[in-house]
Short mmCIF file of C-alpha atoms in Angstrom, two decimals:
data_model
loop_
_atom_site.label_atom_id
_atom_site.label_comp_id
_atom_site.label_asym_id
_atom_site.label_seq_id
_atom_site.Cartn_x
_atom_site.Cartn_y
_atom_site.Cartn_z
CA MET A 1 -22.58 12.15 242.46
CA LYS A 2 -19.27 10.38 242.94
CA ALA A 3 -16.58 11.39 240.48
CA ARG A 4 -15.61 8.47 238.24
CA ILE A 5 -11.87 7.85 237.83
CA LEU A 6 -10.21 5.57 235.27
CA VAL A 7 -6.75 4.34 236.34
CA VAL A 8 -4.61 3.09 233.46
CA ASP A 9 -1.33 1.26 234.21
CA ASP A 10 0.11 -2.04 232.99
CA GLU A 11 1.47 -2.67 236.50
CA ARG A 12 -1.75 -4.22 237.79
CA ASN A 13 -0.74 -4.14 241.43
CA LEU A 14 -0.09 -0.41 241.21
CA ALA A 15 -3.31 0.25 239.30
CA ASP A 16 -5.32 -1.71 241.87
CA LEU A 17 -3.61 0.11 244.74
CA VAL A 18 -4.34 3.53 243.25
CA ALA A 19 -7.96 2.55 242.52
CA MET A 20 -8.38 1.27 246.07
CA ALA A 21 -7.02 4.54 247.50
CA LEU A 22 -9.40 6.54 245.32
CA ARG A 23 -12.38 4.42 246.40
CA TYR A 24 -11.41 4.98 250.03
CA GLU A 25 -11.57 8.73 249.35
CA GLY A 26 -15.10 8.39 247.99
CA PHE A 27 -14.47 8.15 244.23
CA GLU A 28 -15.74 5.47 241.87
CA ALA A 29 -12.62 3.93 240.30
CA VAL A 30 -11.96 1.27 237.65
CA THR A 31 -8.73 0.13 236.00
CA ALA A 32 -7.35 -0.69 232.56
CA ASP A 33 -3.95 -2.22 231.74
CA SER A 34 -3.33 -1.01 228.17
CA GLY A 35 -3.98 1.92 225.88
CA GLY A 36 -6.56 0.01 223.86
CA ALA A 37 -8.39 -1.06 227.00
CA ALA A 38 -8.30 2.54 228.23
CA LEU A 39 -9.95 3.85 225.07
CA ALA A 40 -12.67 1.21 225.36
CA ARG A 41 -13.16 1.98 229.06
CA VAL A 42 -13.55 5.70 228.34
CA ALA A 43 -16.39 4.86 225.97
CA ASP A 44 -18.32 2.58 228.34
CA PHE A 45 -17.43 4.05 231.77
CA GLY A 46 -17.47 7.76 230.98
CA PRO A 47 -14.85 8.84 233.54
CA ASP A 48 -14.65 12.33 234.99
CA LEU A 49 -10.84 12.02 235.12
CA ILE A 50 -8.17 9.61 233.85
CA VAL A 51 -4.98 8.71 235.73
CA LEU A 52 -2.87 7.58 232.78
CA ASP A 53 0.53 5.88 232.75
CA VAL A 54 2.73 7.06 229.88
CA MET A 55 4.53 3.75 229.24
CA LEU A 56 1.89 1.22 228.17
CA PRO A 57 2.47 -2.07 226.31
CA ASP A 58 0.55 -1.23 223.12
CA ILE A 59 0.27 2.53 222.61
CA THR A 60 1.68 5.21 224.88
CA GLY A 61 -0.43 7.17 227.29
CA VAL A 62 0.46 10.32 225.37
CA GLU A 63 -0.99 8.78 222.21
CA VAL A 64 -4.11 7.70 224.13
CA CYS A 65 -4.58 11.30 225.23
CA ARG A 66 -4.04 12.61 221.70
CA ARG A 67 -6.63 10.20 220.29
CA LEU A 68 -9.17 11.24 222.91
CA ARG A 69 -8.62 14.91 222.12
CA ARG A 70 -9.00 14.24 218.38
CA GLN A 71 -12.34 12.57 219.20
CA ALA A 72 -13.36 15.73 221.13
CA VAL A 73 -13.18 13.89 224.45
CA HIS A 74 -11.97 16.48 226.93
CA THR A 75 -11.84 14.33 230.07
CA PRO A 76 -8.98 15.67 232.23
CA VAL A 77 -5.84 13.51 232.33
CA ILE A 78 -3.16 13.16 235.00
CA PHE A 79 -0.09 11.43 233.57
CA LEU A 80 1.91 8.89 235.60
CA THR A 81 5.42 7.99 234.53
CA ALA A 82 8.83 7.00 235.79
CA LYS A 83 10.30 9.59 233.44
CA ASP A 84 11.19 12.93 234.98
CA ALA A 85 12.88 14.72 232.08
CA HIS A 86 11.60 18.20 231.40
CA GLU A 87 10.92 17.32 227.75
CA ASP A 88 8.70 14.38 228.74
CA LYS A 89 6.58 16.63 230.95
CA ILE A 90 6.17 19.14 228.14
CA THR A 91 5.16 16.36 225.72
CA GLY A 92 2.55 15.03 228.13
CA LEU A 93 1.03 18.41 228.89
CA THR A 94 1.02 19.64 225.29
CA SER A 95 -0.76 16.45 224.17
CA GLY A 96 -3.75 17.52 226.25
CA GLY A 97 -2.79 16.41 229.76
CA ASP A 98 -3.81 18.43 232.81
CA ASP A 99 -1.15 17.37 235.31
CA TYR A 100 1.92 15.15 235.60
CA VAL A 101 3.03 12.95 238.53
CA THR A 102 6.42 11.24 238.50
CA LYS A 103 6.91 7.75 239.91
CA PRO A 104 7.52 6.95 242.69
CA PHE A 105 4.74 9.05 244.22
CA SER A 106 2.70 9.02 247.41
CA LEU A 107 -0.96 8.04 247.18
CA GLU A 108 -1.82 11.11 249.26
CA GLU A 109 -0.19 13.39 246.70
CA LEU A 110 -1.94 11.70 243.80
CA VAL A 111 -5.35 11.90 245.48
CA ALA A 112 -4.73 15.58 246.21
CA ARG A 113 -3.79 16.21 242.57
CA VAL A 114 -6.98 14.42 241.48
CA ARG A 115 -9.06 16.69 243.71
CA VAL A 116 -7.32 19.83 242.45
CA VAL A 117 -7.87 18.93 238.78
CA LEU A 118 -11.51 17.97 239.38
CA ARG A 119 -12.18 21.24 241.20
CA ARG A 120 -10.72 23.09 238.24
CA THR A 121 -12.52 21.15 235.50
CA ARG A 122 -15.74 19.71 236.94
CA PRO A 123 -18.98 21.73 237.07
CA SER A 124 -19.99 22.91 240.51
CA THR A 125 -22.84 21.25 242.38
CA GLY A 126 -25.10 24.21 241.56
CA PRO A 127 -25.73 27.74 242.80
CA ARG A 128 -27.74 26.67 245.89
CA MET A 129 -27.31 23.86 248.42
CA GLU A 130 -29.54 23.04 251.37
CA PHE A 131 -29.29 20.75 254.38
CA ALA A 132 -31.94 20.86 257.12
CA ASP A 133 -32.47 24.63 257.74
CA LEU A 134 -28.97 25.47 256.49
CA SER A 135 -28.61 26.92 253.00
CA MET A 136 -25.70 28.12 250.85
CA ASP A 137 -26.24 30.33 247.80
CA GLU A 138 -23.05 30.29 245.75
CA ASP A 139 -24.22 32.98 243.33
CA ARG A 140 -24.70 35.43 246.21
CA TYR A 141 -21.91 33.93 248.36
CA GLU A 142 -24.41 33.76 251.24
CA VAL A 143 -25.04 31.26 254.02
CA ARG A 144 -28.26 31.25 256.04
CA ARG A 145 -29.38 29.20 259.04
CA GLY A 146 -33.13 29.23 259.62
CA GLY A 147 -33.35 32.16 257.20
CA THR A 148 -30.83 34.24 259.20
CA LEU A 149 -27.74 35.44 257.33
CA VAL A 150 -24.47 33.97 258.70
CA GLU A 151 -21.27 35.94 258.11
CA LEU A 152 -18.34 33.62 257.30
CA THR A 153 -14.70 34.19 256.39
CA PRO A 154 -13.56 32.74 253.03
CA THR A 155 -11.94 29.74 254.77
CA GLU A 156 -15.02 29.08 256.92
CA TYR A 157 -17.19 29.29 253.80
CA LYS A 158 -14.97 26.83 251.94
CA LEU A 159 -14.98 24.43 254.90
CA LEU A 160 -18.77 24.56 255.21
CA ARG A 161 -19.18 24.03 251.48
CA TYR A 162 -17.04 20.89 251.65
CA LEU A 163 -19.11 19.58 254.56
CA MET A 164 -22.37 20.30 252.72
CA VAL A 165 -21.25 18.68 249.47
CA ASN A 166 -20.38 15.58 251.53
CA ALA A 167 -23.34 15.73 253.94
CA GLY A 168 -23.75 12.43 255.80
CA ARG A 169 -20.20 11.32 254.96
CA VAL A 170 -17.49 11.27 257.64
CA LEU A 171 -14.50 13.34 256.50
CA THR A 172 -11.06 12.86 258.03
CA LYS A 173 -8.96 15.83 259.06
CA GLN A 174 -6.53 15.00 256.25
CA GLN A 175 -9.31 14.98 253.65
CA ILE A 176 -10.48 18.36 254.90
CA LEU A 177 -6.91 19.72 254.80
CA ASP A 178 -6.44 18.48 251.23
CA HIS A 179 -9.64 20.11 250.04
CA VAL A 180 -9.90 23.33 252.04
CA TRP A 181 -6.20 24.18 252.42
CA ASP A 182 -4.94 22.21 249.36
CA PHE A 183 -2.35 19.44 249.27
CA ASP A 184 0.71 21.68 249.66
CA PHE A 185 -0.41 23.14 253.00
CA GLY A 186 2.51 22.80 255.41
CA GLY A 187 0.73 23.29 258.73
CA SER A 188 -0.72 20.96 261.34
CA ASP A 189 -4.14 19.33 261.06
CA GLY A 190 -4.95 21.19 264.30
CA VAL A 191 -6.07 24.05 262.05
CA VAL A 192 -9.06 21.89 261.05
CA GLN A 193 -10.24 21.58 264.66
CA THR A 194 -9.80 25.33 265.13
CA TYR A 195 -11.87 26.26 262.08
CA VAL A 196 -14.57 23.69 262.83
CA SER A 197 -14.85 25.39 266.24
CA TYR A 198 -15.20 28.80 264.55
CA LEU A 199 -17.83 27.40 262.18
CA ARG A 200 -19.84 25.82 264.99
CA ARG A 201 -20.07 29.14 266.86
CA LYS A 202 -21.63 30.74 263.80
CA VAL A 203 -23.66 27.92 262.23
CA ASP A 204 -24.47 25.60 265.15
CA ASP A 205 -25.59 28.22 267.67
CA ARG A 206 -29.09 26.71 267.65
CA GLU A 207 -30.78 23.31 267.55
CA PRO A 208 -30.50 20.92 265.91
CA GLN A 209 -26.72 20.84 265.83
CA LEU A 210 -25.46 19.76 262.42
CA ILE A 211 -21.65 19.53 262.66
CA HIS A 212 -20.61 16.42 264.57
CA THR A 213 -17.23 15.10 265.68
CA VAL A 214 -16.38 11.47 265.02
CA PRO A 215 -13.71 10.68 267.65
CA ARG A 216 -10.24 9.85 266.25
CA VAL A 217 -11.58 10.18 262.69
CA GLY A 218 -12.92 13.60 261.73
CA TYR A 219 -16.22 15.42 261.20
CA VAL A 220 -19.58 14.96 259.52
CA LEU A 221 -22.52 17.20 258.67
CA ARG A 222 -25.72 15.36 259.64
CA LEU A 223 -28.82 15.61 261.77
CA PRO A 224 -28.56 14.34 265.37
CA ARG A 225 -29.28 10.63 265.79
#
């Protein structure tokens, strides 16, 4: 299921831009422009994560977070604010926030932070995943193709898991970098091509081939067309 993200900011253009970027990355995103609207949206939308501006016109984002925590709502929160003082960060995080991004920020960084927090707080997809004759058992940390055990390195395993979770969806090299190597990876996206090649030798050494290249875009796990 798509993760649901609530974006709260009284700058509507910014909120819409962030929501659009999140939708492009495969999330379901809605917006709210005040603290009161955010609390109402949490109740009816049930987000998996909230991107929450601190400076709102009615009540602050910090107070919104405190109210949610008092109501036993533990939805993770990433604070957005123009403030960068150390004390403000401490206030946001001690009120129940999970991360803190200072304006101005890049959309790529914010999306990466969203992914990191979701990976830390959201339940996994389950102990076993299957696609065609490919299976992944997360309890045993095993991958099998046609019943045959496939030995993978930790990075290859993580890459394959990301492809399987998103089976049928085209993933860009940047998306794969953000998820498999995390947003602070300083290397070239050429590492993605290299590891996809490694993975193909181990997983796609038989028919049907499952890992496909989408020229100038990225990769997708799917059955041949």
